[in-house]
mmCIF file of C-alpha atoms in Angstrom:
data_model
loop_
_atom_site.group_PDB
_atom_site.id
_atom_site.type_symbol
_atom_site.label_atom_id
_atom_site.label_comp_id
_atom_site.label_asym_id
_atom_site.label_seq_id
_atom_site.Cartn_x
_atom_site.Cartn_y
_atom_site.Cartn_z
ATOM 1 C CA MET A 1 -6.022 -1.858 18.608
ATOM 2 C CA GLU A 2 -7.868 1.009 16.949
ATOM 3 C CA ILE A 3 -6.760 0.573 13.347
ATOM 4 C CA GLU A 4 -7.743 4.027 12.125
ATOM 5 C CA ARG A 5 -5.638 5.576 14.892
ATOM 6 C CA THR A 6 -2.547 3.380 14.707
ATOM 7 C CA LEU A 7 -2.349 2.330 11.036
ATOM 8 C CA HIS A 8 -0.101 4.962 9.530
ATOM 9 C CA MET A 9 3.479 5.369 8.429
ATOM 10 C CA VAL A 10 6.033 7.062 10.706
ATOM 11 C CA GLY A 11 5.534 10.799 10.211
ATOM 12 C CA GLY A 12 7.905 13.744 9.966
ATOM 13 C CA ASP A 13 11.234 13.670 8.152
ATOM 14 C CA GLY A 14 13.506 11.961 10.722
ATOM 15 C CA LYS A 15 15.672 8.919 10.096
ATOM 16 C CA ASP A 16 12.784 6.518 10.922
ATOM 17 C CA SER A 17 10.156 8.439 8.940
ATOM 18 C CA TYR A 18 8.370 7.121 5.895
ATOM 19 C CA ALA A 19 9.281 10.343 4.094
ATOM 20 C CA THR A 20 12.952 9.393 4.450
ATOM 21 C CA ASN A 21 12.405 5.660 3.830
ATOM 22 C CA SER A 22 9.874 5.350 1.020
ATOM 23 C CA ARG A 23 12.107 4.388 -1.896
ATOM 24 C CA LEU A 24 10.394 1.021 -2.394
ATOM 25 C CA SER A 25 7.071 2.760 -2.962
ATOM 26 C CA MET A 26 8.771 5.287 -5.238
ATOM 27 C CA LYS A 27 10.088 2.443 -7.383
ATOM 28 C CA ALA A 28 6.584 0.995 -7.701
ATOM 29 C CA ILE A 29 5.153 4.375 -8.714
ATOM 30 C CA MET A 30 7.826 4.797 -11.385
ATOM 31 C CA GLU A 31 7.365 1.211 -12.617
ATOM 32 C CA THR A 32 3.598 1.706 -13.021
ATOM 33 C CA LYS A 33 3.814 5.177 -14.585
ATOM 34 C CA PRO A 34 2.985 3.854 -18.102
ATOM 35 C CA VAL A 35 -0.139 2.185 -16.687
ATOM 36 C CA LEU A 36 -1.197 5.444 -15.036
ATOM 37 C CA CYS A 37 -0.605 7.269 -18.318
ATOM 38 C CA LYS A 38 -2.862 4.794 -20.169
ATOM 39 C CA ALA A 39 -5.547 5.281 -17.538
ATOM 40 C CA ILE A 40 -5.414 9.053 -17.981
ATOM 41 C CA GLU A 41 -5.677 8.624 -21.744
ATOM 42 C CA GLY A 42 -8.712 6.421 -21.168
ATOM 43 C CA VAL A 43 -10.334 9.045 -18.965
ATOM 44 C CA PHE A 44 -9.862 11.746 -21.616
ATOM 45 C CA ALA A 45 -11.140 9.443 -24.357
ATOM 46 C CA SER A 46 -14.340 8.834 -22.365
ATOM 47 C CA LEU A 47 -15.083 12.502 -21.626
ATOM 48 C CA SER A 48 -18.261 13.851 -23.117
ATOM 49 C CA SER A 49 -18.173 16.817 -25.483
ATOM 50 C CA PRO A 50 -17.802 19.537 -24.452
ATOM 51 C CA ALA A 51 -15.236 18.332 -21.901
ATOM 52 C CA PRO A 52 -15.917 19.057 -18.229
ATOM 53 C CA ALA A 53 -14.271 22.103 -16.709
ATOM 54 C CA LYS A 54 -12.725 20.046 -13.908
ATOM 55 C CA ILE A 55 -11.005 16.661 -13.640
ATOM 56 C CA VAL A 56 -10.916 15.073 -10.164
ATOM 57 C CA ILE A 57 -8.057 12.716 -9.206
ATOM 58 C CA ALA A 58 -7.780 10.986 -5.827
ATOM 59 C CA ASP A 59 -4.714 9.259 -4.392
ATOM 60 C CA LEU A 60 -5.937 6.740 -1.815
ATOM 61 C CA GLY A 61 -3.517 5.880 0.979
ATOM 62 C CA CYS A 62 -1.233 8.723 -0.081
ATOM 63 C CA SER A 63 0.890 8.630 3.124
ATOM 64 C CA SER A 64 3.426 11.458 3.388
ATOM 65 C CA GLY A 65 6.755 12.251 1.834
ATOM 66 C CA PRO A 66 8.052 12.741 -1.698
ATOM 67 C CA ASN A 67 6.004 9.935 -3.240
ATOM 68 C CA THR A 68 2.747 11.760 -2.614
ATOM 69 C CA LEU A 69 3.960 14.661 -4.729
ATOM 70 C CA LEU A 70 5.471 12.230 -7.248
ATOM 71 C CA VAL A 71 1.994 10.984 -8.125
ATOM 72 C CA VAL A 72 0.568 14.506 -8.322
ATOM 73 C CA SER A 73 3.412 15.918 -10.427
ATOM 74 C CA GLY A 74 3.322 12.860 -12.664
ATOM 75 C CA VAL A 75 -0.352 13.289 -13.420
ATOM 76 C CA ILE A 76 0.087 17.013 -14.059
ATOM 77 C CA GLY A 77 2.964 16.291 -16.434
ATOM 78 C CA MET A 78 1.019 13.631 -18.334
ATOM 79 C CA ILE A 79 -2.012 15.869 -18.772
ATOM 80 C CA SER A 80 0.181 18.833 -19.756
ATOM 81 C CA THR A 81 1.605 16.869 -22.688
ATOM 82 C CA SER A 82 -1.713 15.324 -23.780
ATOM 83 C CA GLY A 83 -3.290 18.404 -25.349
ATOM 84 C CA TYR A 84 -5.796 18.981 -22.560
ATOM 85 C CA PRO A 85 -8.755 21.268 -23.310
ATOM 86 C CA LYS A 86 -8.133 24.916 -22.494
ATOM 87 C CA MET A 87 -9.658 26.138 -19.248
ATOM 88 C CA MET A 88 -9.666 22.613 -17.751
ATOM 89 C CA GLU A 89 -8.744 22.533 -14.044
ATOM 90 C CA LEU A 90 -7.411 19.646 -11.962
ATOM 91 C CA GLN A 91 -8.579 18.878 -8.439
ATOM 92 C CA PHE A 92 -6.390 16.468 -6.450
ATOM 93 C CA PHE A 93 -7.513 14.823 -3.221
ATOM 94 C CA LEU A 94 -4.827 13.213 -1.072
ATOM 95 C CA ASN A 95 -6.506 10.616 1.123
ATOM 96 C CA ASP A 96 -5.262 8.629 4.095
ATOM 97 C CA LEU A 97 -6.353 7.739 7.616
ATOM 98 C CA PRO A 98 -6.547 10.594 10.165
ATOM 99 C CA GLY A 99 -3.272 9.485 11.789
ATOM 100 C CA ASN A 100 -1.360 10.277 8.591
ATOM 101 C CA ASP A 101 1.111 13.185 8.761
ATOM 102 C CA PHE A 102 -0.895 15.557 6.572
ATOM 103 C CA ASN A 103 1.001 18.538 7.972
ATOM 104 C CA TYR A 104 4.188 17.204 6.363
ATOM 105 C CA VAL A 105 2.306 16.785 3.083
ATOM 106 C CA PHE A 106 1.051 20.353 3.177
ATOM 107 C CA ARG A 107 4.511 21.718 4.036
ATOM 108 C CA SER A 108 5.874 19.890 0.995
ATOM 109 C CA LEU A 109 3.456 21.458 -1.474
ATOM 110 C CA GLN A 110 5.739 24.450 -2.054
ATOM 111 C CA GLN A 111 8.238 22.046 -3.626
ATOM 112 C CA LEU A 112 5.604 21.209 -6.221
ATOM 113 C CA ALA A 113 4.943 24.890 -6.925
ATOM 114 C CA ASP A 114 8.687 25.629 -7.247
ATOM 115 C CA ARG A 115 9.500 22.928 -9.789
ATOM 116 C CA LYS A 116 10.161 24.074 -13.343
ATOM 117 C CA GLU A 117 8.878 21.640 -15.956
ATOM 118 C CA GLY A 118 8.970 24.015 -18.935
ATOM 119 C CA LEU A 119 5.393 22.988 -19.745
ATOM 120 C CA LEU A 120 2.168 24.941 -19.840
ATOM 121 C CA GLU A 121 0.292 23.335 -16.975
ATOM 122 C CA PRO A 122 -3.424 23.382 -16.279
ATOM 123 C CA PRO A 123 -4.506 25.083 -13.056
ATOM 124 C CA TYR A 124 -4.506 22.552 -10.215
ATOM 125 C CA TYR A 125 -5.715 22.484 -6.631
ATOM 126 C CA ILE A 126 -4.724 20.052 -3.876
ATOM 127 C CA ALA A 127 -6.663 19.129 -0.751
ATOM 128 C CA GLY A 128 -6.148 16.593 2.033
ATOM 129 C CA LEU A 129 -8.949 14.130 2.726
ATOM 130 C CA PRO A 130 -8.659 12.149 5.975
ATOM 131 C CA GLY A 131 -10.800 9.040 6.194
ATOM 132 C CA SER A 132 -10.897 5.300 5.514
ATOM 133 C CA PHE A 133 -11.322 4.227 1.905
ATOM 134 C CA TYR A 134 -13.530 1.463 3.271
ATOM 135 C CA THR A 135 -16.162 4.205 3.634
ATOM 136 C CA ARG A 136 -17.701 6.620 1.137
ATOM 137 C CA LEU A 137 -15.354 9.546 0.555
ATOM 138 C CA PHE A 138 -16.849 11.454 -2.394
ATOM 139 C CA PRO A 139 -20.233 12.410 -3.834
ATOM 140 C CA CYS A 140 -21.745 10.120 -6.448
ATOM 141 C CA GLN A 141 -20.085 10.168 -9.874
ATOM 142 C CA SER A 142 -17.622 12.927 -8.993
ATOM 143 C CA VAL A 143 -14.152 11.321 -9.443
ATOM 144 C CA HIS A 144 -12.442 10.645 -12.775
ATOM 145 C CA LEU A 145 -9.379 8.727 -11.577
ATOM 146 C CA PHE A 146 -8.409 6.817 -8.431
ATOM 147 C CA HIS A 147 -4.809 5.854 -7.744
ATOM 148 C CA SER A 148 -3.578 3.646 -4.900
ATOM 149 C CA SER A 149 -0.127 2.163 -4.411
ATOM 150 C CA TYR A 150 0.188 -0.621 -1.772
ATOM 151 C CA ALA A 151 -2.486 0.788 0.556
ATOM 152 C CA LEU A 152 -5.052 -1.890 -0.275
ATOM 153 C CA MET A 153 -2.941 -4.597 1.342
ATOM 154 C CA TRP A 154 -3.896 -3.115 4.723
ATOM 155 C CA ARG A 155 -7.235 -4.230 6.070
ATOM 156 C CA SER A 156 -9.937 -2.199 7.803
ATOM 157 C CA LYS A 157 -9.237 -4.311 10.907
ATOM 158 C CA VAL A 158 -7.859 -7.659 12.038
ATOM 159 C CA PRO A 159 -10.363 -10.545 11.534
ATOM 160 C CA GLU A 160 -12.680 -10.428 14.554
ATOM 161 C CA GLU A 161 -12.104 -14.076 15.447
ATOM 162 C CA LEU A 162 -8.388 -13.362 15.838
ATOM 163 C CA SER A 163 -8.711 -10.085 17.707
ATOM 164 C CA SER A 164 -11.174 -11.629 20.155
ATOM 165 C CA GLY A 165 -8.915 -14.632 20.824
ATOM 166 C CA VAL A 166 -11.445 -17.194 19.531
ATOM 167 C CA HIS A 167 -8.851 -18.464 17.064
ATOM 168 C CA LEU A 168 -5.125 -18.271 17.718
ATOM 169 C CA ASN A 169 -2.238 -17.725 15.331
ATOM 170 C CA LYS A 170 0.403 -18.551 17.920
ATOM 171 C CA GLY A 171 3.953 -17.537 17.114
ATOM 172 C CA ASN A 172 2.890 -15.612 14.001
ATOM 173 C CA ILE A 173 1.883 -12.044 13.275
ATOM 174 C CA TYR A 174 0.617 -12.764 9.759
ATOM 175 C CA ILE A 175 0.306 -15.986 7.744
ATOM 176 C CA GLY A 176 3.309 -18.184 8.509
ATOM 177 C CA LYS A 177 4.190 -21.818 7.922
ATOM 178 C CA SER A 178 2.636 -22.806 11.265
ATOM 179 C CA THR A 179 -0.564 -20.782 10.803
ATOM 180 C CA PRO A 180 -3.631 -23.083 11.050
ATOM 181 C CA SER A 181 -5.592 -23.435 7.802
ATOM 182 C CA HIS A 182 -8.763 -22.014 9.360
ATOM 183 C CA VAL A 183 -6.821 -18.884 10.356
ATOM 184 C CA VAL A 184 -5.547 -18.554 6.778
ATOM 185 C CA LYS A 185 -9.165 -18.612 5.632
ATOM 186 C CA LEU A 186 -10.008 -15.811 8.072
ATOM 187 C CA PHE A 187 -7.353 -13.572 6.497
ATOM 188 C CA GLN A 188 -8.614 -14.482 3.018
ATOM 189 C CA LYS A 189 -12.234 -13.850 3.967
ATOM 190 C CA LYS A 190 -11.403 -10.446 5.448
ATOM 191 C CA PHE A 191 -9.565 -9.388 2.291
ATOM 192 C CA LYS A 192 -12.480 -10.485 0.116
ATOM 193 C CA GLU A 193 -14.969 -8.550 2.254
ATOM 194 C CA ASP A 194 -12.859 -5.400 2.340
ATOM 195 C CA PHE A 195 -11.888 -5.378 -1.340
ATOM 196 C CA SER A 196 -15.444 -6.109 -2.464
ATOM 197 C CA LEU A 197 -16.645 -3.191 -0.318
ATOM 198 C CA PHE A 198 -13.887 -0.971 -1.755
ATOM 199 C CA LEU A 199 -14.977 -1.755 -5.317
ATOM 200 C CA THR A 200 -18.630 -1.034 -4.531
ATOM 201 C CA LEU A 201 -17.825 2.321 -2.932
ATOM 202 C CA ARG A 202 -15.526 3.457 -5.738
ATOM 203 C CA GLN A 203 -18.058 2.447 -8.395
ATOM 204 C CA GLU A 204 -20.534 4.829 -6.804
ATOM 205 C CA GLU A 205 -17.998 7.662 -6.751
ATOM 206 C CA LEU A 206 -16.493 7.301 -10.255
ATOM 207 C CA VAL A 207 -17.899 9.096 -13.268
ATOM 208 C CA SER A 208 -18.887 7.082 -16.317
ATOM 209 C CA GLY A 209 -15.671 5.959 -18.003
ATOM 210 C CA GLY A 210 -13.605 6.644 -14.882
ATOM 211 C CA ARG A 211 -10.482 4.588 -14.113
ATOM 212 C CA MET A 212 -8.614 3.142 -11.152
ATOM 213 C CA VAL A 213 -4.922 2.229 -11.045
ATOM 214 C CA LEU A 214 -4.297 -0.102 -8.085
ATOM 215 C CA THR A 215 -0.917 -1.568 -7.140
ATOM 216 C CA PHE A 216 -0.564 -4.438 -4.659
ATOM 217 C CA LEU A 217 2.413 -6.004 -2.949
ATOM 218 C CA GLY A 218 1.206 -9.544 -3.441
ATOM 219 C CA ARG A 219 2.249 -13.073 -4.223
ATOM 220 C CA LYS A 220 2.489 -15.161 -7.368
ATOM 221 C CA SER A 221 1.197 -18.436 -5.969
ATOM 222 C CA SER A 222 -2.420 -19.098 -5.095
ATOM 223 C CA GLN A 223 -1.189 -21.440 -2.332
ATOM 224 C CA MET A 224 -1.138 -19.435 0.886
ATOM 225 C CA LEU A 225 1.292 -21.657 2.757
ATOM 226 C CA ALA A 226 3.770 -21.348 -0.099
ATOM 227 C CA HIS A 227 3.336 -17.620 -0.391
ATOM 228 C CA GLY A 228 7.031 -16.808 -0.599
ATOM 229 C CA ASP A 229 9.024 -13.754 0.279
ATOM 230 C CA VAL A 230 6.172 -11.346 0.942
ATOM 231 C CA GLY A 231 5.156 -13.513 3.921
ATOM 232 C CA THR A 232 8.686 -14.459 4.948
ATOM 233 C CA MET A 233 9.375 -10.822 5.749
ATOM 234 C CA TRP A 234 6.716 -10.922 8.488
ATOM 235 C CA GLU A 235 7.718 -14.424 9.635
ATOM 236 C CA LEU A 236 11.202 -13.110 10.369
ATOM 237 C CA LEU A 237 9.747 -10.194 12.335
ATOM 238 C CA ALA A 238 7.633 -12.692 14.316
ATOM 239 C CA GLN A 239 10.834 -14.652 15.058
ATOM 240 C CA ALA A 240 12.458 -11.467 16.343
ATOM 241 C CA LEU A 241 9.489 -10.894 18.649
ATOM 242 C CA GLN A 242 9.734 -14.498 19.871
ATOM 243 C CA ILE A 243 13.391 -13.917 20.783
ATOM 244 C CA LEU A 244 12.309 -10.916 22.876
ATOM 245 C CA VAL A 245 9.706 -13.151 24.554
ATOM 246 C CA GLN A 246 12.475 -15.620 25.433
ATOM 247 C CA LYS A 247 14.514 -12.768 26.888
ATOM 248 C CA GLY A 248 11.538 -11.710 28.980
ATOM 249 C CA HIS A 249 11.293 -8.346 27.232
ATOM 250 C CA VAL A 250 7.925 -9.101 25.599
ATOM 251 C CA ASN A 251 4.943 -10.798 27.192
ATOM 252 C CA GLU A 252 4.065 -14.019 25.333
ATOM 253 C CA GLU A 253 0.352 -13.243 25.505
ATOM 254 C CA ASP A 254 0.993 -9.877 23.829
ATOM 255 C CA LEU A 255 2.685 -11.673 20.944
ATOM 256 C CA THR A 256 -0.121 -14.233 20.673
ATOM 257 C CA THR A 257 -2.735 -11.480 20.384
ATOM 258 C CA PHE A 258 -0.799 -9.436 17.818
ATOM 259 C CA ASN A 259 -1.856 -9.971 14.200
ATOM 260 C CA LEU A 260 -1.217 -7.578 11.338
ATOM 261 C CA PRO A 261 -4.237 -6.014 9.616
ATOM 262 C CA TYR A 262 -2.624 -7.042 6.345
ATOM 263 C CA TYR A 263 -3.129 -9.391 3.416
ATOM 264 C CA ALA A 264 -0.991 -9.932 0.304
ATOM 265 C CA PRO A 265 -3.362 -11.222 -2.406
ATOM 266 C CA SER A 266 -2.398 -13.379 -5.331
ATOM 267 C CA VAL A 267 -2.714 -12.181 -8.919
ATOM 268 C CA ASP A 268 -5.738 -14.414 -9.467
ATOM 269 C CA GLU A 269 -7.519 -13.336 -6.269
ATOM 270 C CA VAL A 270 -7.552 -9.664 -7.245
ATOM 271 C CA THR A 271 -8.610 -10.298 -10.836
ATOM 272 C CA GLU A 272 -11.351 -12.747 -9.845
ATOM 273 C CA LEU A 273 -12.848 -10.392 -7.266
ATOM 274 C CA ILE A 274 -12.907 -7.530 -9.765
ATOM 275 C CA GLU A 275 -14.578 -9.724 -12.367
ATOM 276 C CA GLU A 276 -17.031 -11.200 -9.846
ATOM 277 C CA SER A 277 -18.152 -7.721 -8.818
ATOM 278 C CA GLY A 278 -19.391 -6.990 -12.342
ATOM 279 C CA LEU A 279 -18.669 -3.309 -11.654
ATOM 280 C CA PHE A 280 -15.404 -2.875 -13.560
ATOM 281 C CA ASP A 281 -13.564 -4.097 -16.626
ATOM 282 C CA VAL A 282 -9.891 -4.982 -16.221
ATOM 283 C CA GLU A 283 -8.020 -3.151 -18.979
ATOM 284 C CA HIS A 284 -4.494 -4.095 -17.888
ATOM 285 C CA THR A 285 -2.826 -6.416 -15.410
ATOM 286 C CA GLY A 286 0.915 -6.312 -14.933
ATOM 287 C CA VAL A 287 3.207 -8.191 -12.561
ATOM 288 C CA PHE A 288 6.754 -7.134 -11.722
ATOM 289 C CA GLU A 289 9.201 -7.710 -8.890
ATOM 290 C CA SER A 290 11.342 -5.528 -6.668
ATOM 291 C CA SER A 291 14.050 -6.390 -4.181
ATOM 292 C CA TRP A 292 13.294 -6.232 -0.458
ATOM 293 C CA ASP A 293 16.212 -3.840 -0.221
ATOM 294 C CA PRO A 294 14.881 -0.433 -1.333
ATOM 295 C CA HIS A 295 18.398 0.533 -2.485
ATOM 296 C CA ASP A 296 18.846 -2.567 -4.654
ATOM 297 C CA ASP A 297 17.469 -1.927 -8.136
ATOM 298 C CA SER A 298 18.167 -5.398 -9.513
ATOM 299 C CA LYS A 299 15.138 -7.413 -10.634
ATOM 300 C CA SER A 300 16.803 -10.839 -10.505
ATOM 301 C CA ASN A 301 15.495 -13.306 -7.934
ATOM 302 C CA GLY A 302 17.911 -15.697 -6.220
ATOM 303 C CA ASP A 303 21.134 -13.898 -7.142
ATOM 304 C CA ALA A 304 23.757 -13.680 -4.421
ATOM 305 C CA VAL A 305 23.621 -10.621 -2.205
ATOM 306 C CA ALA A 306 27.024 -8.943 -2.067
ATOM 307 C CA ASP A 307 26.688 -7.670 1.518
ATOM 308 C CA CYS A 308 23.906 -9.430 3.420
ATOM 309 C CA ALA A 309 24.439 -7.438 6.630
ATOM 310 C CA ARG A 310 24.279 -4.067 4.898
ATOM 311 C CA SER A 311 21.292 -5.084 2.806
ATOM 312 C CA ALA A 312 19.478 -6.472 5.859
ATOM 313 C CA ASP A 313 20.042 -3.222 7.740
ATOM 314 C CA SER A 314 18.617 -1.308 4.781
ATOM 315 C CA ILE A 315 15.559 -3.572 4.655
ATOM 316 C CA ALA A 316 14.865 -3.421 8.380
ATOM 317 C CA ASN A 317 15.619 0.208 9.138
ATOM 318 C CA CYS A 318 15.011 1.910 5.782
ATOM 319 C CA SER A 319 11.830 0.078 4.857
ATOM 320 C CA ILE A 320 10.025 -2.102 7.405
ATOM 321 C CA ARG A 321 10.521 0.089 10.482
ATOM 322 C CA ALA A 322 8.968 3.160 8.852
ATOM 323 C CA VAL A 323 5.853 1.125 8.071
ATOM 324 C CA ILE A 324 5.362 -1.052 11.148
ATOM 325 C CA LYS A 325 6.669 1.050 14.037
ATOM 326 C CA PRO A 326 3.313 2.696 14.958
ATOM 327 C CA LEU A 327 1.594 -0.717 15.183
ATOM 328 C CA ILE A 328 4.470 -2.187 17.244
ATOM 329 C CA THR A 329 4.520 0.800 19.581
ATOM 330 C CA ASP A 330 0.766 0.741 20.134
ATOM 331 C CA HIS A 331 0.682 -2.972 21.008
ATOM 332 C CA PHE A 332 4.016 -3.628 22.729
ATOM 333 C CA GLY A 333 5.176 -0.162 23.772
ATOM 334 C CA GLU A 334 7.902 2.168 22.532
ATOM 335 C CA SER A 335 10.629 0.590 24.666
ATOM 336 C CA ILE A 336 11.090 -2.568 22.547
ATOM 337 C CA VAL A 337 11.400 -0.929 19.125
ATOM 338 C CA ASP A 338 15.193 -0.439 18.977
ATOM 339 C CA GLU A 339 15.967 -3.889 20.367
ATOM 340 C CA LEU A 340 13.411 -5.529 18.114
ATOM 341 C CA PHE A 341 15.071 -4.235 14.968
ATOM 342 C CA GLN A 342 18.542 -5.008 16.303
ATOM 343 C CA VAL A 343 17.379 -8.635 16.560
ATOM 344 C CA TYR A 344 15.524 -8.505 13.240
ATOM 345 C CA VAL A 345 18.528 -7.406 11.137
ATOM 346 C CA PRO A 346 20.668 -10.588 11.575
ATOM 347 C CA LEU A 347 17.599 -12.760 10.915
ATOM 348 C CA VAL A 348 17.047 -10.954 7.614
ATOM 349 C CA ALA A 349 20.775 -11.164 6.808
ATOM 350 C CA LYS A 350 20.728 -14.946 7.309
ATOM 351 C CA HIS A 351 17.705 -15.233 5.014
ATOM 352 C CA LEU A 352 19.521 -13.200 2.337
ATOM 353 C CA GLU A 353 22.371 -15.734 2.340
ATOM 354 C CA LYS A 354 20.002 -17.899 0.266
ATOM 355 C CA GLY A 355 19.872 -15.178 -2.397
ATOM 356 C CA ARG A 356 18.154 -11.905 -3.167
ATOM 357 C CA ALA A 357 14.608 -11.692 -1.756
ATOM 358 C CA MET A 358 11.944 -10.175 -3.968
ATOM 359 C CA TYR A 359 8.467 -8.704 -3.603
ATOM 360 C CA PRO A 360 6.011 -9.641 -6.361
ATOM 361 C CA MET A 361 3.967 -6.563 -7.307
ATOM 362 C CA LYS A 362 0.704 -6.426 -9.227
ATOM 363 C CA CYS A 363 -0.741 -3.405 -10.987
ATOM 364 C CA ASN A 364 -4.301 -3.166 -12.344
ATOM 365 C CA ASN A 365 -5.816 -0.541 -14.607
ATOM 366 C CA ILE A 366 -9.551 -1.008 -14.261
ATOM 367 C CA LYS A 367 -12.396 0.892 -15.884
ATOM 368 C CA ILE A 368 -15.889 1.381 -14.541
ATOM 369 C CA ASN A 369 -18.241 -1.025 -16.278
ATOM 370 C CA ILE A 370 -21.009 0.963 -17.948
ATOM 371 C CA THR A 371 -24.280 -0.932 -17.746
ATOM 372 C CA ASP A 372 -27.857 0.003 -18.607
#
């Protein structure tokens, strides 16, 4: 599997597209808006006098759809009300892997130009930037603010030992209850390597006093085999794939060799890696929860779900499918997708009979650590 080619959300604006099914991400962006505002205030407070003529903001893993413009318009609105210096210009870079539907993003930009905020806005310019954020993307000390929502859960690639078949994670596509402990450590090691590299690269690109606002879909517990709902979601999808194996519609070897390039870190893992790097100071850490169902705005865990079947259909077809379909199609073929999610929905519904399922989310506002 070539990750940079296949790791992207479903493009366009059809019923399966991420643009149509990105409400969960929208909720996270709205929830973390105060953190982003504080980061912008920190950037302005750190600017030298006279202030620079241009502020550079990059959204890493921007995907496509309304949420991309939600981040951009939010930043413009915050800066417009903060008494920005006259003549200051904003340069936005929207970054994602080359397989992202940038054409949809560019077609949507007119919506941003047409909105009427009633505010005097600074001049702003928007550019797409295809490429992996596990590589250098910008010149040294050229970016004032990085934003990333959820993208850092996706790895640069599956751990080599798993992709080569040296170690097996049979019956699982991520970390499940039957995943061997040494395979768990491979996922953990890969996250540590990738996130440490990410921090090093961004430190080189940020200006002095620059900020990053990073949001993860993670887990509360440091115990991987008790990692809760964020892993259960993928366990249920693995069960659906196993049912298709039993029906003879999926080759068992194909399932055995399929592992998600994904890792949901704990709160402590992220904080410890940032602190160990010595490159950044953590200014804020916040944890909140959101329902699996993107149309359920309750924040109560364990409450009864009024309509498990409807909620399960929303989770499977209005959330998970838009994210995972390209990876499924690349590995198993297009022909299984509809049947897979038909099988997946009742499995999710049965899980919801236990109560509302929640995603723990973690948001960090981190500042570049200025050292002599």
